[in-house]
């Protein structure tokens, strides 16, 4: 099921970027953290850095 973790990681990154650009930085960090946690268990690691 590596495709599932890759899709969840990609979705989390896209959601975090959209939320960060719309001014919801705190929520973007939380979504990014969830994406990293899910992807980290499947061998794929995604890191999201949100800067204002």
Backbone as numpy.savetxt, mean C-alpha at the origin, in Angstrom:
# Nx Ny Nz CAx CAy CAz Cx Cy Cz
-0.61 -18.79 -4.68 -1.40 -17.60 -4.68 -0.56 -16.32 -4.68
0.60 -16.32 -5.34 1.42 -15.11 -5.38 0.77 -13.96 -6.14
-0.11 -14.28 -7.09 -0.77 -13.21 -7.84 -1.69 -12.39 -6.94
-2.28 -13.05 -5.92 -3.17 -12.34 -5.01 -2.41 -11.33 -4.17
-1.27 -11.74 -3.62 -0.50 -10.81 -2.80 0.06 -9.68 -3.65
0.44 -9.98 -4.89 0.93 -8.92 -5.78 -0.19 -7.93 -6.10
-1.39 -8.42 -6.33 -2.53 -7.53 -6.63 -2.90 -6.69 -5.41
-2.87 -7.28 -4.24 -3.20 -6.53 -3.02 -2.14 -5.46 -2.78
-0.89 -5.80 -2.98 0.18 -4.81 -2.82 0.04 -3.67 -3.80
-0.23 -3.99 -5.06 -0.39 -2.96 -6.07 -1.60 -2.09 -5.78
-2.68 -2.70 -5.38 -3.89 -1.95 -5.04 -3.65 -1.02 -3.85
-2.90 -1.49 -2.87 -2.60 -0.67 -1.70 -1.75 0.53 -2.09
-0.79 0.33 -2.99 0.06 1.44 -3.43 -0.77 2.47 -4.18
-1.61 2.01 -5.09 -2.45 2.93 -5.86 -3.40 3.69 -4.93
-4.01 2.99 -4.00 -4.93 3.64 -3.06 -4.20 4.65 -2.18
-3.00 4.31 -1.74 -2.23 5.22 -0.89 -1.85 6.48 -1.66
-1.46 6.33 -2.91 -1.10 7.51 -3.71 -2.31 8.40 -3.94
-3.44 7.80 -4.27 -4.66 8.58 -4.50 -5.08 9.31 -3.23
-5.02 8.61 -2.10 -5.39 9.25 -0.83 -4.42 10.35 -0.46
-3.14 10.14 -0.70 -2.14 11.17 -0.38 -2.34 12.41 -1.24
-2.63 12.20 -2.52 -2.83 13.34 -3.41 -4.12 14.09 -3.12
-5.07 13.41 -2.53 -6.33 14.08 -2.19 -6.31 14.70 -0.80
-5.17 14.65 -0.13 -5.03 15.33 1.16 -5.32 14.48 2.37
-5.38 13.18 2.22 -5.64 12.27 3.34 -4.36 11.49 3.67
-3.34 12.19 4.14 -2.04 11.58 4.37 -2.05 10.49 5.42
-2.78 10.70 6.51 -2.79 9.72 7.59 -3.43 8.42 7.14
-4.51 8.53 6.38 -5.18 7.33 5.89 -4.31 6.63 4.85
-3.58 7.41 4.05 -2.69 6.83 3.05 -1.60 6.00 3.71
-1.08 6.47 4.82 -0.06 5.72 5.55 -0.64 4.41 6.08
-1.86 4.46 6.60 -2.49 3.25 7.12 -2.74 2.24 6.01
-3.22 2.71 4.86 -3.47 1.80 3.74 -2.17 1.21 3.24
-1.13 2.03 3.18 0.18 1.52 2.78 0.72 0.48 3.74
0.50 0.70 5.02 0.97 -0.27 6.02 0.24 -1.60 5.89
-1.05 -1.55 5.62 -1.81 -2.79 5.41 -1.30 -3.51 4.17
-1.06 -2.77 3.11 -0.54 -3.37 1.89 0.81 -4.01 2.09
1.67 -3.37 2.85 2.99 -3.93 3.14 2.85 -5.19 3.99
1.95 -5.17 4.95 1.77 -6.34 5.81 1.27 -7.54 5.01
0.31 -7.32 4.14 -0.23 -8.42 3.34 0.80 -8.90 2.34
1.45 -7.98 1.67 2.44 -8.36 0.66 3.69 -8.98 1.31
4.01 -8.56 2.52 5.19 -9.09 3.20 5.07 -10.56 3.55
3.86 -11.03 3.73 3.68 -12.44 4.06 3.80 -13.32 2.82
3.64 -12.73 1.63 3.71 -13.51 0.40 5.04 -13.42 -0.30
6.00 -12.76 0.29 7.32 -12.66 -0.32 7.52 -11.41 -1.15
6.49 -10.62 -1.35 6.58 -9.38 -2.09 6.48 -8.25 -1.09
7.45 -7.35 -1.10 7.46 -6.26 -0.13 7.23 -4.94 -0.84
6.26 -4.19 -0.38 5.93 -2.89 -0.94 6.08 -1.86 0.16
6.82 -0.79 -0.10 6.99 0.27 0.88 6.41 1.55 0.30
5.60 2.22 1.09 4.98 3.48 0.66 5.45 4.57 1.59
6.10 5.58 1.02 6.53 6.75 1.78 5.69 7.94 1.33
4.93 8.50 2.27 4.08 9.62 1.95 4.69 10.87 2.58
4.95 11.86 1.73 5.51 13.13 2.23 4.57 14.25 1.86
4.47 15.19 2.77 3.61 16.36 2.50 4.48 17.51 2.09
